[in-house]
Amino acid sequence: PPERTVSSSACRSSSPTGSGGEKEADLEVVDGIGPAYAERLRNAGVETLADLVAADPEEVAADVDVSPARVRDWVTDARERLA
């Protein structure tokens, strides 16, 4: 997918763990996250796989308007991709 620009107000620093390569991978690599959900996640401050893994699924679910179970599935997939 093409790169997307994010306003500076929506940017957050990534967690300082690891080399950062996969941590910057686009959210759309996660099963079930397409362009629309990726945009909602970015608007909620979740910009990287590391952000998704570190986030509270209940809060993300409320911000993105999906079920907490769906967010937990995304987190599991993102965690596997970062391993």
Coordinates of N, CA, C and O in Angstrom, one line a residue:
P1 N 0.8 -1.2 0.0 CA 0.0 0.0 0.0 C 0.9 1.3 0.0 O 2.0 1.2 0.5
P2 N 0.4 2.3 -0.5 CA 1.2 3.6 -0.6 C 1.3 4.1 0.9 O 0.5 3.9 1.7
E3 N 2.4 4.9 1.0 CA 2.7 5.5 2.3 C 1.7 6.5 2.6 O 1.2 7.2 1.7
R4 N 1.3 6.7 3.9 CA 0.3 7.7 4.2 C 1.1 8.7 5.1 O 1.9 8.4 5.9
T5 N 0.7 10.0 5.0 CA 1.2 11.0 5.9 C 0.3 11.2 7.0 O -0.9 11.0 6.9
V6 N 0.8 11.5 8.2 CA 0.1 11.6 9.4 C 0.4 13.0 10.0 O 1.5 13.4 10.0
S7 N -0.6 13.7 10.4 CA -0.4 15.0 11.0 C 0.5 14.9 12.2 O 0.5 13.9 12.9
S8 N 1.3 15.9 12.4 CA 2.3 15.9 13.5 C 1.5 15.7 14.9 O 2.1 15.2 15.8
S9 N 0.3 16.2 15.0 CA -0.4 16.1 16.2 C -0.8 14.7 16.5 O -1.0 14.3 17.7
A10 N -0.9 13.8 15.5 CA -1.2 12.4 15.7 C 0.0 11.5 15.9 O -0.2 10.4 16.3
C11 N 1.2 12.1 15.7 CA 2.4 11.2 15.9 C 2.7 11.0 17.3 O 2.6 11.9 18.1
R12 N 3.2 9.8 17.6 CA 3.7 9.4 18.9 C 5.0 8.7 18.6 O 5.2 8.1 17.6
S13 N 5.9 8.8 19.6 CA 7.2 8.0 19.4 C 6.9 6.6 19.6 O 6.1 6.2 20.4
S14 N 7.7 5.7 18.9 CA 7.6 4.3 19.1 C 8.3 3.9 20.3 O 9.1 4.6 20.9
S15 N 7.9 2.7 20.8 CA 8.6 2.2 22.0 C 10.0 1.9 21.6 O 10.3 1.5 20.5
P16 N 11.0 2.1 22.5 CA 12.4 2.0 22.2 C 12.9 0.6 22.1 O 14.1 0.4 22.2
T17 N 12.1 -0.4 22.1 CA 12.6 -1.8 22.1 C 12.9 -2.2 20.7 O 12.3 -1.9 19.7
G18 N 13.9 -3.1 20.6 CA 14.3 -3.7 19.3 C 14.9 -2.7 18.3 O 15.2 -1.6 18.6
S19 N 15.1 -3.2 17.1 CA 15.8 -2.4 16.1 C 14.9 -1.4 15.4 O 15.3 -0.5 14.8
G20 N 13.6 -1.7 15.4 CA 12.6 -0.7 14.9 C 12.2 -1.1 13.5 O 11.2 -0.5 13.0
G21 N 12.8 -2.1 12.8 CA 12.4 -2.4 11.4 C 10.9 -2.8 11.3 O 10.1 -2.2 10.7
E22 N 10.6 -3.9 11.9 CA 9.2 -4.4 11.8 C 8.3 -3.6 12.7 O 7.1 -3.5 12.4
K23 N 8.8 -2.9 13.7 CA 7.9 -2.1 14.5 C 7.3 -0.9 13.7 O 6.2 -0.4 14.1
E24 N 7.9 -0.5 12.6 CA 7.4 0.5 11.8 C 6.5 0.0 10.7 O 6.0 0.8 9.9
A25 N 6.3 -1.3 10.6 CA 5.5 -1.9 9.6 C 4.1 -1.4 9.6 O 3.5 -1.0 10.6
D26 N 3.5 -1.2 8.4 CA 2.2 -0.7 8.3 C 1.2 -1.6 9.0 O 1.3 -2.8 9.0
L27 N 0.2 -0.9 9.6 CA -0.8 -1.7 10.4 C -1.6 -2.6 9.5 O -2.1 -3.6 10.0
E28 N -1.7 -2.4 8.2 CA -2.5 -3.2 7.3 C -1.9 -4.6 7.1 O -2.5 -5.4 6.5
V29 N -0.7 -4.9 7.6 CA -0.2 -6.2 7.5 C -0.9 -7.2 8.5 O -0.8 -8.4 8.3
V30 N -1.6 -6.6 9.5 CA -2.3 -7.4 10.4 C -3.6 -7.9 9.8 O -4.3 -7.2 9.2
D31 N -3.9 -9.2 10.0 CA -5.1 -9.8 9.5 C -6.3 -9.0 10.0 O -6.4 -8.8 11.3
G32 N -7.2 -8.6 9.2 CA -8.4 -7.9 9.6 C -8.3 -6.4 9.6 O -9.3 -5.7 9.8
I33 N -7.1 -5.8 9.4 CA -6.9 -4.4 9.3 C -6.7 -4.0 7.9 O -5.7 -4.3 7.3
G34 N -7.7 -3.3 7.4 CA -7.6 -2.7 6.0 C -7.4 -1.2 6.1 O -7.1 -0.7 7.2
P35 N -7.5 -0.5 5.0 CA -7.2 0.9 5.0 C -8.1 1.7 6.0 O -7.7 2.6 6.6
A36 N -9.4 1.3 6.0 CA -10.3 2.1 6.9 C -9.9 1.9 8.4 O -9.9 2.9 9.1
Y37 N -9.7 0.7 8.8 CA -9.4 0.4 10.2 C -8.0 1.0 10.5 O -7.8 1.5 11.6
A38 N -7.1 0.9 9.6 CA -5.7 1.5 9.8 C -5.8 3.0 10.0 O -5.2 3.5 10.9
E39 N -6.7 3.7 9.3 CA -6.9 5.1 9.4 C -7.5 5.4 10.8 O -7.1 6.3 11.5
R40 N -8.5 4.6 11.2 CA -9.1 4.8 12.5 C -8.1 4.6 13.6 O -8.1 5.4 14.6
L41 N -7.3 3.6 13.5 CA -6.2 3.3 14.5 C -5.2 4.5 14.6 O -4.9 4.9 15.7
R42 N -4.8 5.0 13.4 CA -3.9 6.1 13.4 C -4.5 7.3 14.1 O -3.8 8.1 14.8
N43 N -5.8 7.6 13.8 CA -6.5 8.7 14.4 C -6.6 8.6 15.9 O -6.7 9.6 16.6
A44 N -6.5 7.3 16.4 CA -6.6 7.0 17.8 C -5.2 7.0 18.5 O -5.0 6.7 19.6
G45 N -4.1 7.3 17.6 CA -2.8 7.3 18.1 C -2.0 6.0 18.0 O -0.9 5.9 18.5
V46 N -2.6 5.0 17.4 CA -1.9 3.7 17.2 C -1.4 3.8 15.8 O -2.1 3.6 14.8
E47 N 0.0 3.9 15.7 CA 0.6 4.1 14.3 C 1.5 3.0 13.9 O 1.8 2.9 12.7
T48 N 1.9 2.2 14.8 CA 2.8 1.1 14.5 C 2.3 -0.2 15.1 O 1.4 -0.2 16.0
L49 N 2.9 -1.3 14.7 CA 2.6 -2.6 15.3 C 2.9 -2.6 16.8 O 2.2 -3.1 17.7
A50 N 4.0 -2.0 17.2 CA 4.4 -1.9 18.6 C 3.4 -1.1 19.4 O 3.1 -1.4 20.5
D51 N 2.9 0.0 18.8 CA 1.8 0.8 19.5 C 0.6 -0.1 19.7 O 0.0 0.0 20.8
L52 N 0.2 -0.9 18.7 CA -0.9 -1.7 18.9 C -0.7 -2.8 20.0 O -1.6 -3.0 20.8
V53 N 0.4 -3.4 20.0 CA 0.7 -4.4 21.0 C 0.7 -3.8 22.4 O 0.2 -4.4 23.4
A54 N 1.2 -2.5 22.5 CA 1.3 -1.9 23.8 C 0.0 -1.3 24.3 O -0.2 -1.0 25.5
A55 N -1.0 -1.1 23.4 CA -2.2 -0.4 23.7 C -3.2 -1.3 24.5 O -3.1 -2.5 24.5
D56 N -4.1 -0.7 25.3 CA -5.1 -1.3 26.0 C -6.2 -1.7 25.0 O -6.8 -0.8 24.4
P57 N -6.5 -3.0 24.8 CA -7.5 -3.4 23.8 C -8.9 -2.7 24.0 O -9.6 -2.4 23.1
E58 N -9.3 -2.6 25.3 CA -10.6 -2.0 25.6 C -10.6 -0.5 25.1 O -11.6 -0.1 24.6
E59 N -9.6 0.2 25.4 CA -9.5 1.6 25.0 C -9.5 1.8 23.5 O -10.2 2.6 22.9
V60 N -8.7 0.9 22.8 CA -8.6 1.0 21.4 C -9.9 0.6 20.8 O -10.4 1.3 19.8
A61 N -10.6 -0.4 21.3 CA -11.9 -0.8 20.8 C -12.9 0.4 20.9 O -13.6 0.6 19.9
A62 N -12.9 1.1 22.0 CA -13.8 2.2 22.1 C -13.5 3.3 21.1 O -14.3 3.9 20.5
D63 N -12.2 3.6 21.0 CA -11.7 4.7 20.1 C -12.0 4.4 18.6 O -12.3 5.3 17.8
V64 N -11.9 3.1 18.2 CA -12.0 2.7 16.8 C -13.4 2.2 16.5 O -13.7 2.0 15.3
D65 N -14.2 2.0 17.5 CA -15.6 1.5 17.4 C -15.6 0.1 16.8 O -16.3 -0.2 15.8
V66 N -14.9 -0.8 17.4 CA -14.9 -2.2 17.1 C -15.0 -3.0 18.5 O -14.8 -2.4 19.5
S67 N -15.2 -4.3 18.4 CA -15.3 -5.0 19.6 C -13.9 -5.2 20.2 O -12.9 -5.3 19.5
P68 N -13.8 -5.3 21.6 CA -12.5 -5.6 22.2 C -11.9 -6.9 21.7 O -10.7 -7.1 21.6
A69 N -12.8 -7.9 21.4 CA -12.3 -9.2 20.9 C -11.6 -9.0 19.6 O -10.5 -9.7 19.4
R70 N -12.1 -8.2 18.7 CA -11.4 -7.9 17.4 C -10.0 -7.3 17.7 O -9.0 -7.7 17.1
V71 N -10.0 -6.4 18.6 CA -8.7 -5.7 18.9 C -7.7 -6.7 19.5 O -6.5 -6.7 19.1
R72 N -8.2 -7.6 20.4 CA -7.3 -8.6 20.9 C -6.8 -9.5 19.8 O -5.6 -9.9 19.9
D73 N -7.6 -9.8 18.8 CA -7.1 -10.6 17.7 C -6.0 -9.9 16.9 O -5.0 -10.4 16.5
W74 N -6.2 -8.6 16.7 CA -5.2 -7.7 16.0 C -3.9 -7.7 16.8 O -2.8 -7.8 16.3
V75 N -4.0 -7.6 18.2 CA -2.9 -7.5 19.0 C -2.1 -8.8 18.9 O -0.9 -8.8 18.8
T76 N -2.8 -10.0 19.0 CA -2.1 -11.3 18.8 C -1.4 -11.4 17.5 O -0.2 -11.8 17.5
D77 N -2.0 -11.0 16.4 CA -1.3 -11.0 15.1 C -0.1 -10.1 15.1 O 1.0 -10.5 14.7
A78 N -0.3 -8.9 15.6 CA 0.8 -7.9 15.6 C 2.0 -8.4 16.5 O 3.1 -8.3 16.1
R79 N 1.7 -9.0 17.6 CA 2.7 -9.5 18.5 C 3.5 -10.6 17.8 O 4.7 -10.7 17.9
E80 N 2.8 -11.5 17.1 CA 3.5 -12.6 16.3 C 4.4 -12.0 15.2 O 5.5 -12.5 15.0
R81 N 3.9 -11.0 14.6 CA 4.7 -10.4 13.5 C 6.0 -9.6 14.1 O 7.0 -9.5 13.4
L82 N 5.9 -9.2 15.3 CA 7.0 -8.5 15.9 C 8.0 -9.5 16.6 O 9.1 -9.1 16.9
A83 N 7.6 -10.7 16.8 CA 8.5 -11.7 17.4 C 9.7 -12.1 16.6 O 9.7 -12.0 15.4

